[in-house]
Coordinates of C-alpha atoms and ligand atoms in Angstrom, one line a residue:
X272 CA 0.0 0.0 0.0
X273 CA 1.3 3.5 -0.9
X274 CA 2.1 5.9 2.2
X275 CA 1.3 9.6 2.6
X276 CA 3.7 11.5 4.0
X277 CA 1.6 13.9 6.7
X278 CA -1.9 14.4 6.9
X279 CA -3.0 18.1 8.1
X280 CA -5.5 19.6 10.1
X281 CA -6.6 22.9 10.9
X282 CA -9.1 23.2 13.6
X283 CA -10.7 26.4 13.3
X284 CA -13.7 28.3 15.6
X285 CA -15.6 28.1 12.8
X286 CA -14.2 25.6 9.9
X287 CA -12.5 22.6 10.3
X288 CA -9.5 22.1 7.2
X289 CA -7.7 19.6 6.1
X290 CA -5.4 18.3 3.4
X291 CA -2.2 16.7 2.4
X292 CA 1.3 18.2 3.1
X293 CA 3.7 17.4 0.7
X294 CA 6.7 19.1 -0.9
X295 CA 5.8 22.3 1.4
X296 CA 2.3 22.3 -0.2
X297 CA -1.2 21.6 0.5
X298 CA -3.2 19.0 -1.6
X299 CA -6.6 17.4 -1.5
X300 CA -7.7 20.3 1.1
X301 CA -11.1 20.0 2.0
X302 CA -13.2 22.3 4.4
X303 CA -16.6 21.7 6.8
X304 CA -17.7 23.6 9.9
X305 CA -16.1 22.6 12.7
X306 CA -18.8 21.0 15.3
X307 CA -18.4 23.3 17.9
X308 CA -20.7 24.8 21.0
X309 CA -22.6 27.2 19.2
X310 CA -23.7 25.0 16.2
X311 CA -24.3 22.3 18.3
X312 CA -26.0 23.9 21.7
X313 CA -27.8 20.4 22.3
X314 CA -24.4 18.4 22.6
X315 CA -22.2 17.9 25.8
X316 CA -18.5 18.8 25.3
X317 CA -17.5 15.1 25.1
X318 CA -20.4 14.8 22.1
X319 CA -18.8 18.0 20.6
X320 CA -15.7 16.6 20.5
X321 CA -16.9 13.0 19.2
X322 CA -18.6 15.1 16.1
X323 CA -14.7 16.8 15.8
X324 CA -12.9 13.3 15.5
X325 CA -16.0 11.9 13.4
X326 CA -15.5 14.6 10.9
X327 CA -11.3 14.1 11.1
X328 CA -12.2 10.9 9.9
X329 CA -14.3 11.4 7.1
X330 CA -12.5 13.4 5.7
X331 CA -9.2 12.0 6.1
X332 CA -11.2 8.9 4.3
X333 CA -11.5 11.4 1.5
X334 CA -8.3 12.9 1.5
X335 CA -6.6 9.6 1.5
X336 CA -8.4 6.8 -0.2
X337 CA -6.8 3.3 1.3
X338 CA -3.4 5.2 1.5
X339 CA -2.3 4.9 5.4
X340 CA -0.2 8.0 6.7
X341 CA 3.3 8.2 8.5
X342 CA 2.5 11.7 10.4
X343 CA -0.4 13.0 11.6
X344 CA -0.3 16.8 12.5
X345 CA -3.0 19.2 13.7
X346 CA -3.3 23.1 14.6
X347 CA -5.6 24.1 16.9
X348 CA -7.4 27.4 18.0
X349 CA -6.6 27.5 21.7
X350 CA -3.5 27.1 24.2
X351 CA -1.3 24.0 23.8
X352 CA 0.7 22.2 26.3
X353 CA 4.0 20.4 25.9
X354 CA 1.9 17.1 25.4
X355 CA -0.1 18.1 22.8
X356 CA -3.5 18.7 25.5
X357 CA -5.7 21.9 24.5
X358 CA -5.5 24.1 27.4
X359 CA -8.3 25.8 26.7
X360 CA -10.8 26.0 23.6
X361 CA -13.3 29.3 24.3
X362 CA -14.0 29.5 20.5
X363 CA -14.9 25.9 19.6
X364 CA -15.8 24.5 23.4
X365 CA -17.1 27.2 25.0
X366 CA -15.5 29.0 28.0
X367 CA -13.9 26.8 30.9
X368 CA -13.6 23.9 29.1
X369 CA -10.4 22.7 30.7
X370 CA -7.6 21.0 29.5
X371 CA -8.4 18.2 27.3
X372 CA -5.3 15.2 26.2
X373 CA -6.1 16.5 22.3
X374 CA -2.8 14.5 20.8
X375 CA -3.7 11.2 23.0
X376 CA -7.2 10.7 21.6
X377 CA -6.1 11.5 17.6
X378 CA -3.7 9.0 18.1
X379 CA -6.4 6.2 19.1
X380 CA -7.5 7.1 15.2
X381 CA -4.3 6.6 13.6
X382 CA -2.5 4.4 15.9
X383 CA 0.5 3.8 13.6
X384 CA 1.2 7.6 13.2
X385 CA 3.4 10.1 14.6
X386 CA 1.0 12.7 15.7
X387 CA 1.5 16.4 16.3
X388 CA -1.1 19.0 18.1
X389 CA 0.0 23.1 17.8
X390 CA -1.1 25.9 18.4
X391 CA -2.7 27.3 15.2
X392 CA -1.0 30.7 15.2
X393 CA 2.1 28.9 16.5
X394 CA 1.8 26.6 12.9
X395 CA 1.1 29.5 10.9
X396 CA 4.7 31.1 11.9
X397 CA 6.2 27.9 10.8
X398 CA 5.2 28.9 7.5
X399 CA 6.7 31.9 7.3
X400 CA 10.0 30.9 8.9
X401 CA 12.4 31.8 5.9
X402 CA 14.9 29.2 7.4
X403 CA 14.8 26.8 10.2
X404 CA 16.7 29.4 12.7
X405 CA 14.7 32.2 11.4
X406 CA 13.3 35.0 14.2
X407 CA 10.0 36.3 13.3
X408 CA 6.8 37.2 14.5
X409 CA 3.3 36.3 13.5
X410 CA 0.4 38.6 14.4
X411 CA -2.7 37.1 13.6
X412 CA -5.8 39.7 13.5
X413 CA -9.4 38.7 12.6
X414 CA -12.1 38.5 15.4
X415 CA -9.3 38.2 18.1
X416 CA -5.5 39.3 18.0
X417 CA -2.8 36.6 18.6
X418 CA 0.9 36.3 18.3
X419 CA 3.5 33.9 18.2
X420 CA 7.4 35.0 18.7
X421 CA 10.2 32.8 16.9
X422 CA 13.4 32.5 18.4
X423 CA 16.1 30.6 16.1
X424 CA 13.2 28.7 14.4
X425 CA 11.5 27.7 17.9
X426 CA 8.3 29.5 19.0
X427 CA 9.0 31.4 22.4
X428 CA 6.2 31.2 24.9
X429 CA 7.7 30.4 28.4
X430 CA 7.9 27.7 31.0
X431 CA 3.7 27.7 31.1
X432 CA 2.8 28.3 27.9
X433 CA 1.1 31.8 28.6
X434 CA 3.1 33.8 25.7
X435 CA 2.5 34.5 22.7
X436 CA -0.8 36.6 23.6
X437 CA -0.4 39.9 22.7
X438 CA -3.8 40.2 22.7
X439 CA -4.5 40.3 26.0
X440 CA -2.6 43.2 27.5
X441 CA -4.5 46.1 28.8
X442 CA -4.5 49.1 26.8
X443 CA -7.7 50.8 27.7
X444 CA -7.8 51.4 31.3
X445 CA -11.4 53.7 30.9
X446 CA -14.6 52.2 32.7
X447 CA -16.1 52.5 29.1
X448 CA -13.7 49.8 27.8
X449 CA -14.5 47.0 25.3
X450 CA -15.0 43.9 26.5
X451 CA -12.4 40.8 25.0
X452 CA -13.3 37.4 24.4
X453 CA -11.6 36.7 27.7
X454 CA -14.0 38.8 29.7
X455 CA -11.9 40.9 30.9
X456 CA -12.0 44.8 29.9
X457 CA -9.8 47.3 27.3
X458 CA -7.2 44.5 26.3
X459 CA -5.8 44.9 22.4
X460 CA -7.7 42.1 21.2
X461 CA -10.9 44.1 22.1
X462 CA -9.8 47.3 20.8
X463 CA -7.9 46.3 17.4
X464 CA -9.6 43.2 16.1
X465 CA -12.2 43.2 13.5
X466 CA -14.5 43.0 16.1
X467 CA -13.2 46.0 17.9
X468 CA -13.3 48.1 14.6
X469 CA -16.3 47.2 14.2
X470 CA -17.6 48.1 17.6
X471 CA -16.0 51.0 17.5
X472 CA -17.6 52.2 14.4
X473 CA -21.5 51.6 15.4
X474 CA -20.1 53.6 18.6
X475 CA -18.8 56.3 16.5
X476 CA -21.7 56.6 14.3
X477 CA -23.8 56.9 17.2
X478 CA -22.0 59.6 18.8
X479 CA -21.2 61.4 15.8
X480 CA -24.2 60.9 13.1
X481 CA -23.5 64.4 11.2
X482 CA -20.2 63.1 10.1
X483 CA -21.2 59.2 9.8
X484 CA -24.0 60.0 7.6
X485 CA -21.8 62.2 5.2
X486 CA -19.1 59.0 5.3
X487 CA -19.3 56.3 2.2
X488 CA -20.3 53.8 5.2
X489 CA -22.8 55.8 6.6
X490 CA -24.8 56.7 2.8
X491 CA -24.6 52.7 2.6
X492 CA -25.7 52.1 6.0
X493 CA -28.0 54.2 7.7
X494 CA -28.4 52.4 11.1
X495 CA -25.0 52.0 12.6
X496 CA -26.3 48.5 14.1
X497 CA -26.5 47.0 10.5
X498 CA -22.6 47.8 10.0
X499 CA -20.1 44.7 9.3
X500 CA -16.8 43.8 8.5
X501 CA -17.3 43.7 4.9
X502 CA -18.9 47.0 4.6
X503 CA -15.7 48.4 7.1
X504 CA -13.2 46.8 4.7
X505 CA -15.2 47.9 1.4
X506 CA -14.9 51.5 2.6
X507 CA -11.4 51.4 3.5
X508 CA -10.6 50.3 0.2
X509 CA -13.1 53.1 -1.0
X510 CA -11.0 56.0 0.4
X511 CA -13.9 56.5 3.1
X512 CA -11.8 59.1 5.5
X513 CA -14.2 58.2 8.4
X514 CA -13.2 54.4 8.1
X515 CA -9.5 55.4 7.4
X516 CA -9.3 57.1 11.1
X517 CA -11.1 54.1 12.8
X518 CA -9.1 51.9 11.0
X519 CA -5.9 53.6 11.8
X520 CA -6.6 54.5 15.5
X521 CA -6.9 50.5 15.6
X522 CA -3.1 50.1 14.0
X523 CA -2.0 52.9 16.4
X524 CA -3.2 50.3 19.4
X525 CA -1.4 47.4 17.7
X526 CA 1.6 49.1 16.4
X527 CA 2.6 50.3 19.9
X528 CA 2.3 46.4 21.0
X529 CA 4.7 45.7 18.3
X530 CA 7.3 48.5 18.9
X531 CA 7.0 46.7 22.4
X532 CA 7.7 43.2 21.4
X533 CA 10.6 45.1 19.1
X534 CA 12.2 46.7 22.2
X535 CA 11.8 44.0 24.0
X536 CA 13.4 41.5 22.1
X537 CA 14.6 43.2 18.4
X538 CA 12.4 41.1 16.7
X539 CA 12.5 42.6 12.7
X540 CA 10.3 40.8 10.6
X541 CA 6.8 40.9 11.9
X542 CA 4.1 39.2 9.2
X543 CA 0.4 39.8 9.4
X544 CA -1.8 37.3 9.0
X545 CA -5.8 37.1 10.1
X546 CA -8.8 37.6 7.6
X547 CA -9.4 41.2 9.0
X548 CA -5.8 42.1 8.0
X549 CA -5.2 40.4 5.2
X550 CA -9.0 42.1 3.9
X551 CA -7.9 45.5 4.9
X552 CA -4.5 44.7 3.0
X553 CA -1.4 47.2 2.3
X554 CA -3.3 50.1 3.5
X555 CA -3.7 48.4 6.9
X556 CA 0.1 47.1 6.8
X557 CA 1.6 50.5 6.2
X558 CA -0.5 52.1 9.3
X559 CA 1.0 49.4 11.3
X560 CA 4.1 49.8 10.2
X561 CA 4.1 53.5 10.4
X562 CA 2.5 53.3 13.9
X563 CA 5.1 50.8 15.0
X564 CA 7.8 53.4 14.0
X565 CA 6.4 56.2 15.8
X566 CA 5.5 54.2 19.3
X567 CA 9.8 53.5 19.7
X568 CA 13.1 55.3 19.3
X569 CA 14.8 55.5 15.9
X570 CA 17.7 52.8 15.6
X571 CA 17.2 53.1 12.0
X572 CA 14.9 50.8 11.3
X573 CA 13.0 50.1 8.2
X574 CA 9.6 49.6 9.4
X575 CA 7.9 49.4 5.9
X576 CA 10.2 46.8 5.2
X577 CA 9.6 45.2 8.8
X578 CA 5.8 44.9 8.7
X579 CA 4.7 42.6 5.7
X580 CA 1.5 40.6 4.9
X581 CA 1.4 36.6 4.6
X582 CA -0.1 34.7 2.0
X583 CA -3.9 35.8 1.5
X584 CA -5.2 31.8 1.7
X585 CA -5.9 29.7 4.4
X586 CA -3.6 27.6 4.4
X587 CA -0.9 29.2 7.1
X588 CA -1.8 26.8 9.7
X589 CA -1.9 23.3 7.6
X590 CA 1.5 24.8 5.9
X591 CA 2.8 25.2 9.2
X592 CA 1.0 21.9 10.7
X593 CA 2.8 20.1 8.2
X594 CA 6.1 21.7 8.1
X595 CA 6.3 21.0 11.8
X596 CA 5.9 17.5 11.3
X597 CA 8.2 17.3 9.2
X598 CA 11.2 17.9 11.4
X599 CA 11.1 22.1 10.8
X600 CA 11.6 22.5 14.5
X601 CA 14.7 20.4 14.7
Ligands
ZN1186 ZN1 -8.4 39.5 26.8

């Protein structure tokens, strides 16, 4: 019987990928929902998570035929420990789902495998590692914000696990602060995800409807509640001046966090990845980039140069699933 070299996963919040890594490429991908607590409210976790596995298979049995697989490796949206358990799955398992031995029961499906669980943004900077001892940093922005450092080609998040979570640092220390996905108040994840721009406008166009109404969003969208990300992101691209400010008063937020992680570290190659940034595209990337320059002190760095997009697909995570698997972190 033929062998595949690594079967790929990408466990999403909201779609469930998968496909064949070979030759640094994705094949065969395939895409469902992933069974998770808001499209399944009448299942216990443990039923959630059977529908999960039950849905690996099938479409493994797609992807592969009668072919067995050597490697079997998976990114994940949540926390990863050391042994491959999910710390902690808010977006597919719902809050204070506790730590689960992920790795341990995928490899009761493919017992002859060697199988891999990772962090999701952690497999999407595997991707863009240029060499196996490359330092980089991936900032993922979409709904949420995420990051992942690399350190000579190894992802850097301390004894526990906790780093990598840019996200989650306080920047809005106002009793009118956003609310993040964590529950706690005015972190950068609520203030310069998709979600915070877009919270941020309807707040806007509440408070000021003179100049909202005369904006290319507000002449498309006359109630402020009926505003989305795709109508945000079609008026940045539009020119629309009112979405322009919001837009960049979001990169302000995040480009101070990554004149931090600069400082802190000299990190110079930062790539943006996330369906919010890679919509808003080069217009969004210069803001950071330009933001970024002005939140540190001038060592003569090229922050245009610094700041750069990753590949508009969606396959970061199964790229770097796969890559990882492979022996990239050797
Ligand atoms: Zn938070």
């Amino acid at each position: 019987m033929q062998t595949a070299p690594c079967l790929v996963f990408d466990v999403g919040g909201t779609k469930l990928r998968a496909g064949l890594y070979e030759s640094d490429r994705i094949s065969r991908e395939m895409v469902v929902s992933t069974p998770n607590f808001l499209n399944r409210p009448d299942m216990l976790t443990r039923e959630i998570r059977g529908a999960l596995f039950s849905e690996m298979q099938s479409l493994a049995g797609a992807i592969l035929h009668d072919r067995k697989v050597d490697k079997v490796s998976i990114a994940f949206a949540g926390p990863i420990d050391s042994n491959g358990s999910v710390l902690a799955a808010p977006t597919i398992w719902g809050r204070g789902s506790g730590p689960y031995p992920l790795r341990e029961e995928v490899q009761r499906l493919w017992p002859e495998a060697e199988v891999s669980v990772l962090n999701d943004v952690t497999a999407a900077g595997y991707r863009y590692l240029r060499h196996p001892s490359d330092d980089i940093c991936v900032l993922t922005v979409s709904s949420g914000i995420g990051h992942k450092i690399f350190v000579l080609g190894r992802p850097v998040v301390g004894p526990n696990g906790r780093g990598g979570e840019i996200g989650h640092l306080r920047v809005d220390t106002s009793d009118e602060a956003p609310v993040c996905d964590c529950g706690e108040k005015g972190h950068v994840g609520a203030v310069a995800s998709g979600r915070g721009v877009l919270l941020a406008a309807r707040k806007r166009a509440q408070q000021q409807p003179a100049s909202y109404r005369r904006s290319f969003l507000g002449q498309r969208y006359s109630r402020p509640s009926a505003i989305n990300n795709a109508a945000v992101v079609e008026a940045f691209h539009a020119g629309d001046r009112w979405v322009h400010r919001l837009v960049r008063e979001s990169a302000e937020v995040l480009g101070r966090a990554i004149a931090m992680l600069h400082c802190a570290v000299g990190l110079e190659r930062v790539v943006v990845i996330g369906g919010f940034a890679l919509a808003l595209g080069d217009g969004y990337r210069r803001e950071l980039a330009r933001a970024a320059g002005e939140s540190c002190w001038n060592l003569g760095e090229r922050w245009d140069a610094m700041v750069c997009l990753g590949e508009a697909d969606d396959w970061s995570g199964m790229i770097g699933a796969g890559r990882y698997a492979m022996g990239w972190s050797s």
